[in-house]
Amino acid sequence: MTVVWINGAFGAGKTTTARELIELIPNSTLFDPEVIGGGLTQLLPAKRLAEVGDFQDLPIWRRLVVDTAAALLAELGGTLVVPMTLLRQEYRDEIFGGLAARRIPVHHLLLAPAETILRERIAGREIPPDLPDGEIRQRQWAYDHIEPYRAALASWLTADAHLVDTSALTPYATAVRIADAVGSGAVPPCDIVQTPEPTAETLAAGVLLFDEHDRVLLVDPTYKPGWEFPGGVVERGEAPARAGMREVAEEIGIRLREVPRLLVVDWERPVPPGFGGLRLLFDGGRLESGEASRVVLPGPELRAWRFATEQEAAGMLPPVRYERLRWALRARERGTALYLEAGVPVG
C-alpha cells in the first residue's frame, strides 16, 4: 500500500493528471481530499468555518485526510493517488507523518509549470455557473495562492518533492512521467520517521538543554507540527530519566554524562484521537559551546534545532508544550520539581 501525492499550485493540473494516472498504475484509486473539505462545510457550524480562511486550516480536515486515506487503503489496497495542494510545511508534516505512523509510504510529486503558464490556465479555467461566490471570486482565490506557492518553492517544497515541469506536457504525458518515475524508484518514499500511533496512555520523557545564555534547545520534528524538546516515549522496562538520555543521544548526538534532574511531571489529558499520559521534563544542564557545535540531527526525524529564549519559545511551541516549558523553567530557578495537570501546577 502506498500513496502518490500530487502537489502543485491551483491550476497546475493535479486532478486531471491524477485521473490519467490511475489508468496507468495498476490497482490504484483516486482520492481527492477536497471532498472532505466540502463535507465539513455541511457538518461544522458556520461560526467555526468563519474562523479559518481555508478548510486546510481546520485540524479536523487534516486528521480526516489521514484517516480516510488509511481506511481506503485498508479496504482496497494498492496505490492511492491524491491530488492536493499543500503549501504549508507544518501541514505536510502532520499529514505525511500521520500516514508514516500507519506504515503508509508517500511519494511526493510537484507539478511545476512556469508561472506565466499557470496564470494562463487560471484565466482559462472553466468555473461552474452555479457557484455562489461567482467566477471572479473563484479565479481570484487561485491567483491569491500563487504567492504562497512561490514562497514554498523558495523554502522547503523543492527540497521535499520530485518536480515535474508540466509547461509543455499534457495531463496524460505528465501522468506517464509520474508513473515511470514512481515505478523506477526515481521518486522514493518521503524520508520521514515512522512513529507508531499510541493505543493507550504513554509515558514520555523530555530533556531541557541550555546554552551559556540560558536559552533552551528546541528541535523541529518532520513528522508533526510545532517545535519540541529532545525526548520521546519511554520504552517498556526503561527508567524515564534514562529514556530521556537515550533520546538526546539518538536525536541530536549529545551523550549526557550524568542522569538529569527532574523538573516537572505533567499529566496530559486525553483528547481524541490522542490518549494523553504522563510527560516528564528533566534538566540536562548547560552545553558548552563545543558541545553545541557537535549537534547532529537524524534527517528522517528532525529538520532543525536552535536555542530559544522563553519568549521566543512561546511562539514556537504548541500551547500545551509551552506551558510545560514555562513551569519547568520556574522549577529550575527554584531548585525543585513541580507536578502539573494539563500544564497547570497542582498542590
XYZ file of C-alpha atoms in Angstrom:
347
model
C 0.000 0.000 0.000
C 1.323 3.405 -0.926
C 0.275 6.992 -1.610
C 1.250 9.084 -4.626
C 0.659 12.684 -3.551
C 0.439 15.145 -6.446
C 1.148 18.651 -5.166
C 1.108 21.964 -7.006
C -0.500 25.371 -7.159
C -4.123 25.859 -8.136
C -4.284 25.434 -11.900
C -1.254 23.141 -12.130
C -3.409 20.281 -13.442
C -3.288 17.975 -10.431
C -6.772 16.469 -10.713
C -6.714 15.903 -14.470
C -3.279 14.318 -14.157
C -4.466 12.123 -11.273
C -7.380 10.827 -13.391
C -4.939 9.823 -16.111
C -2.536 8.323 -13.587
C -4.994 5.828 -12.098
C -5.315 4.340 -15.595
C -1.549 3.777 -15.692
C -0.874 2.422 -12.187
C -2.466 -0.997 -11.577
C -4.830 -1.276 -8.620
C -4.855 2.464 -7.961
C -7.658 4.668 -6.648
C -8.253 8.419 -6.841
C -8.779 10.193 -3.504
C -9.468 13.928 -3.638
C -9.286 15.477 -0.129
C -11.395 18.396 -1.341
C -14.356 16.049 -0.871
C -13.641 16.109 2.865
C -13.444 19.897 2.829
C -16.810 20.071 1.099
C -18.324 17.683 3.639
C -17.059 19.769 6.546
C -18.860 22.816 5.196
C -22.065 20.842 5.769
C -21.065 19.396 9.143
C -19.410 22.246 11.026
C -21.188 25.320 12.368
C -20.863 28.445 10.236
C -19.167 30.215 13.138
C -16.334 27.665 13.170
C -15.924 27.808 9.393
C -15.713 31.606 9.553
C -12.725 31.346 11.920
C -10.456 29.899 9.204
C -9.552 31.138 5.760
C -9.208 27.663 4.230
C -10.507 24.235 5.214
C -6.872 23.068 5.371
C -6.549 25.253 8.484
C -9.057 23.004 10.251
C -7.269 20.323 12.331
C -10.245 18.022 11.718
C -9.650 18.214 7.942
C -6.014 17.196 8.246
C -6.930 14.372 10.632
C -9.706 13.103 8.356
C -7.412 13.158 5.320
C -5.040 10.780 7.091
C -7.794 8.588 8.498
C -9.678 8.403 5.191
C -6.557 7.596 3.181
C -5.629 4.827 5.625
C -9.171 3.439 5.574
C -9.322 3.437 1.768
C -6.025 1.579 1.528
C -7.138 -0.915 4.180
C -10.302 -1.518 2.149
C -8.852 -1.511 -1.367
C -5.083 -1.957 -1.065
C -2.851 -0.885 -3.907
C -1.987 2.753 -4.555
C -3.883 5.877 -3.575
C -3.426 8.843 -5.927
C -4.038 12.105 -4.071
C -4.182 15.415 -5.975
C -3.979 18.119 -3.313
C -2.160 21.408 -2.846
C -0.008 21.540 0.299
C 1.901 24.802 0.681
C 2.382 24.909 4.451
C 5.204 22.689 5.632
C 3.620 22.045 9.030
C 0.506 20.665 7.308
C 2.663 18.459 5.114
C 4.438 17.220 8.244
C 1.183 16.449 10.016
C -0.416 14.584 7.106
C 2.634 12.725 5.815
C 3.734 11.981 9.386
C 0.292 10.578 10.179
C 0.476 8.313 7.139
C 4.015 7.236 8.044
C 2.796 6.340 11.527
C 0.392 3.922 9.844
C 3.283 2.450 7.817
C 1.996 4.043 4.600
C 4.818 5.382 2.403
C 4.196 8.618 0.484
C 5.707 9.510 -2.904
C 5.566 13.306 -3.117
C 5.485 14.928 -6.558
C 5.116 18.565 -7.535
C 3.595 19.751 -10.813
C 5.515 22.944 -11.545
C 4.597 24.754 -14.772
C 6.086 28.181 -15.427
C 4.184 30.911 -13.590
C 3.086 32.575 -16.839
C 1.508 29.306 -17.949
C -0.029 28.831 -14.513
C -1.708 32.244 -14.782
C -2.932 31.467 -18.300
C -4.508 28.233 -17.069
C -6.237 30.008 -14.197
C -7.583 32.645 -16.587
C -8.920 29.973 -18.941
C -10.275 27.670 -16.264
C -13.963 26.810 -16.550
C -15.938 27.871 -13.488
C -19.310 26.186 -12.819
C -22.002 28.873 -13.206
C -23.876 27.823 -10.059
C -21.019 28.588 -7.632
C -22.329 31.020 -5.010
C -19.088 33.035 -4.895
C -19.126 33.708 -8.606
C -16.500 33.366 -11.298
C -14.399 36.393 -10.363
C -14.039 35.331 -6.729
C -13.015 31.796 -7.678
C -10.330 32.977 -10.069
C -9.018 35.493 -7.553
C -8.768 32.686 -4.971
C -6.401 30.836 -7.315
C -4.384 33.965 -8.081
C -4.045 34.750 -4.362
C -2.354 31.394 -3.781
C 0.424 31.990 -6.317
C 2.478 33.998 -3.822
C 2.287 31.328 -1.040
C 3.222 28.769 -3.709
C 6.213 30.880 -4.743
C 7.285 31.196 -1.092
C 7.002 27.435 -0.546
C 9.114 26.823 -3.636
C 11.798 29.134 -2.322
C 11.923 27.477 1.107
C 11.017 23.795 1.504
C 8.956 22.452 -1.386
C 11.694 21.911 -3.958
C 13.807 20.017 -1.429
C 10.896 17.819 -0.387
C 9.075 16.911 -3.613
C 10.077 15.491 -7.002
C 9.477 18.293 -9.519
C 7.758 17.712 -12.840
C 7.759 20.716 -15.189
C 4.396 20.479 -16.927
C 4.760 23.650 -19.000
C 4.851 21.675 -22.260
C 3.132 18.473 -21.101
C -0.437 17.283 -21.447
C -2.080 15.698 -18.381
C -1.564 12.259 -19.959
C 2.126 12.913 -20.665
C 2.525 14.167 -17.115
C 0.858 11.034 -15.760
C 3.176 8.826 -17.858
C 6.194 10.655 -16.475
C 4.940 10.255 -12.887
C 4.149 6.555 -13.338
C 7.617 5.927 -14.783
C 9.349 7.915 -12.020
C 7.494 6.160 -9.206
C 7.782 2.726 -10.788
C 11.513 3.043 -11.448
C 12.314 4.230 -7.942
C 13.348 7.711 -9.109
C 10.809 9.067 -6.600
C 11.472 7.173 -3.365
C 9.066 7.427 -0.421
C 9.447 10.555 1.690
C 12.198 10.174 4.246
C 10.068 10.718 7.335
C 10.132 8.976 10.685
C 7.525 6.285 11.262
C 6.337 6.743 14.825
C 3.602 4.222 15.632
C 0.468 5.849 16.961
C -0.162 5.064 20.630
C -3.039 2.770 21.512
C -3.155 3.772 25.175
C -1.747 6.380 27.558
C 2.005 6.872 27.191
C 4.887 7.967 29.390
C 7.271 10.368 27.654
C 10.494 11.978 28.844
C 11.953 15.220 27.504
C 15.274 16.842 28.379
C 15.944 20.580 28.529
C 19.429 21.608 27.451
C 20.717 25.176 27.771
C 23.423 27.399 26.312
C 25.547 29.922 28.209
C 22.693 32.463 27.957
C 20.201 30.000 29.478
C 18.351 29.679 26.210
C 16.698 26.276 25.808
C 17.433 23.892 22.934
C 14.400 23.065 20.769
C 14.115 20.714 17.798
C 11.786 20.809 14.786
C 10.289 17.347 14.043
C 9.484 16.417 10.438
C 6.501 14.282 11.432
C 4.340 16.699 13.428
C 3.689 20.449 13.588
C 5.458 22.720 16.050
C 8.814 22.595 17.791
C 9.600 20.162 20.595
C 12.140 19.284 23.278
C 14.587 16.419 22.674
C 12.946 13.309 24.067
C 10.384 10.646 23.370
C 8.289 7.775 24.649
C 9.723 5.677 27.486
C 10.085 2.083 26.373
C 8.822 -0.876 28.371
C 11.094 -1.588 31.343
C 13.073 1.642 30.839
C 13.736 4.249 33.539
C 12.274 7.634 32.420
C 15.462 9.650 33.033
C 17.493 7.059 31.131
C 14.960 7.203 28.310
C 15.497 10.954 28.091
C 19.258 10.433 27.937
C 18.848 7.824 25.206
C 16.598 10.082 23.151
C 19.029 13.006 23.427
C 21.833 10.789 22.120
C 19.683 9.404 19.299
C 18.146 12.716 18.263
C 20.987 15.220 18.493
C 24.098 13.119 19.109
C 24.809 14.513 22.602
C 25.651 11.977 25.315
C 24.835 13.222 28.797
C 27.375 12.210 31.426
C 25.007 12.455 34.399
C 21.416 11.437 34.999
C 19.352 14.637 34.564
C 17.313 16.112 37.411
C 13.502 16.021 37.268
C 11.789 19.391 36.748
C 8.111 18.662 36.052
C 5.648 15.823 35.865
C 2.712 16.865 33.686
C -0.448 14.849 33.228
C -1.697 15.381 29.668
C -5.415 14.751 29.409
C -6.623 12.504 26.583
C -8.001 14.492 23.664
C -9.262 12.184 20.891
C -7.650 10.856 18.831
C -4.785 11.180 21.360
C -4.625 9.138 24.572
C -2.628 11.520 26.759
C -0.469 10.274 29.605
C 2.425 11.486 31.741
C 5.010 13.895 30.344
C 8.272 14.367 32.269
C 10.831 17.110 31.708
C 14.376 16.817 33.019
C 17.194 19.340 33.387
C 20.039 18.219 31.134
C 22.191 21.180 32.139
C 24.244 23.620 30.126
C 26.016 22.683 26.927
C 29.439 24.154 26.348
C 29.903 25.903 23.006
C 31.992 22.998 21.760
C 29.252 20.505 22.606
C 26.596 22.560 20.849
C 28.680 22.582 17.664
C 28.576 18.767 17.628
C 24.775 18.548 17.414
C 23.840 16.134 14.606
C 20.239 15.652 13.503
C 18.735 12.447 12.079
C 17.256 13.575 8.751
C 14.093 11.455 8.768
C 13.070 12.681 12.224
C 14.302 16.226 12.877
C 14.606 19.121 10.457
C 16.359 21.749 12.562
C 17.431 22.804 16.048
C 18.065 26.108 17.780
C 18.432 27.728 21.166
C 15.447 29.913 22.104
C 14.549 32.300 24.893
C 11.386 31.671 26.855
C 9.688 34.455 24.908
C 10.777 33.009 21.566
C 9.659 29.532 22.634
C 6.148 30.896 23.243
C 5.803 31.458 19.503
C 7.424 28.175 18.501
C 5.864 25.566 20.783
C 2.227 24.452 20.775
C 0.450 25.932 23.849
C 0.497 22.722 25.913
C 4.251 22.285 25.407
C 4.958 25.925 26.126
C 3.119 25.775 29.465
C 5.135 22.692 30.345
C 8.351 24.523 29.481
C 7.321 27.660 31.360
C 6.791 25.790 34.605
C 9.903 23.667 34.067
C 11.940 26.872 33.895
C 10.345 28.106 37.140
C 11.156 24.754 38.769
C 14.753 25.035 37.567
C 15.049 28.517 39.078
C 13.668 27.314 42.429
C 15.659 24.088 42.530
C 12.535 21.990 42.969
C 10.176 19.779 40.970
C 6.549 20.559 40.105
C 3.521 18.399 39.464
C 1.219 19.673 36.700
C -2.138 18.632 35.341
C -2.662 19.772 31.752
C 0.098 22.334 32.200
C -1.215 23.796 35.452
C 0.634 23.300 38.794
C -1.332 21.354 41.398
C -0.565 21.040 45.100
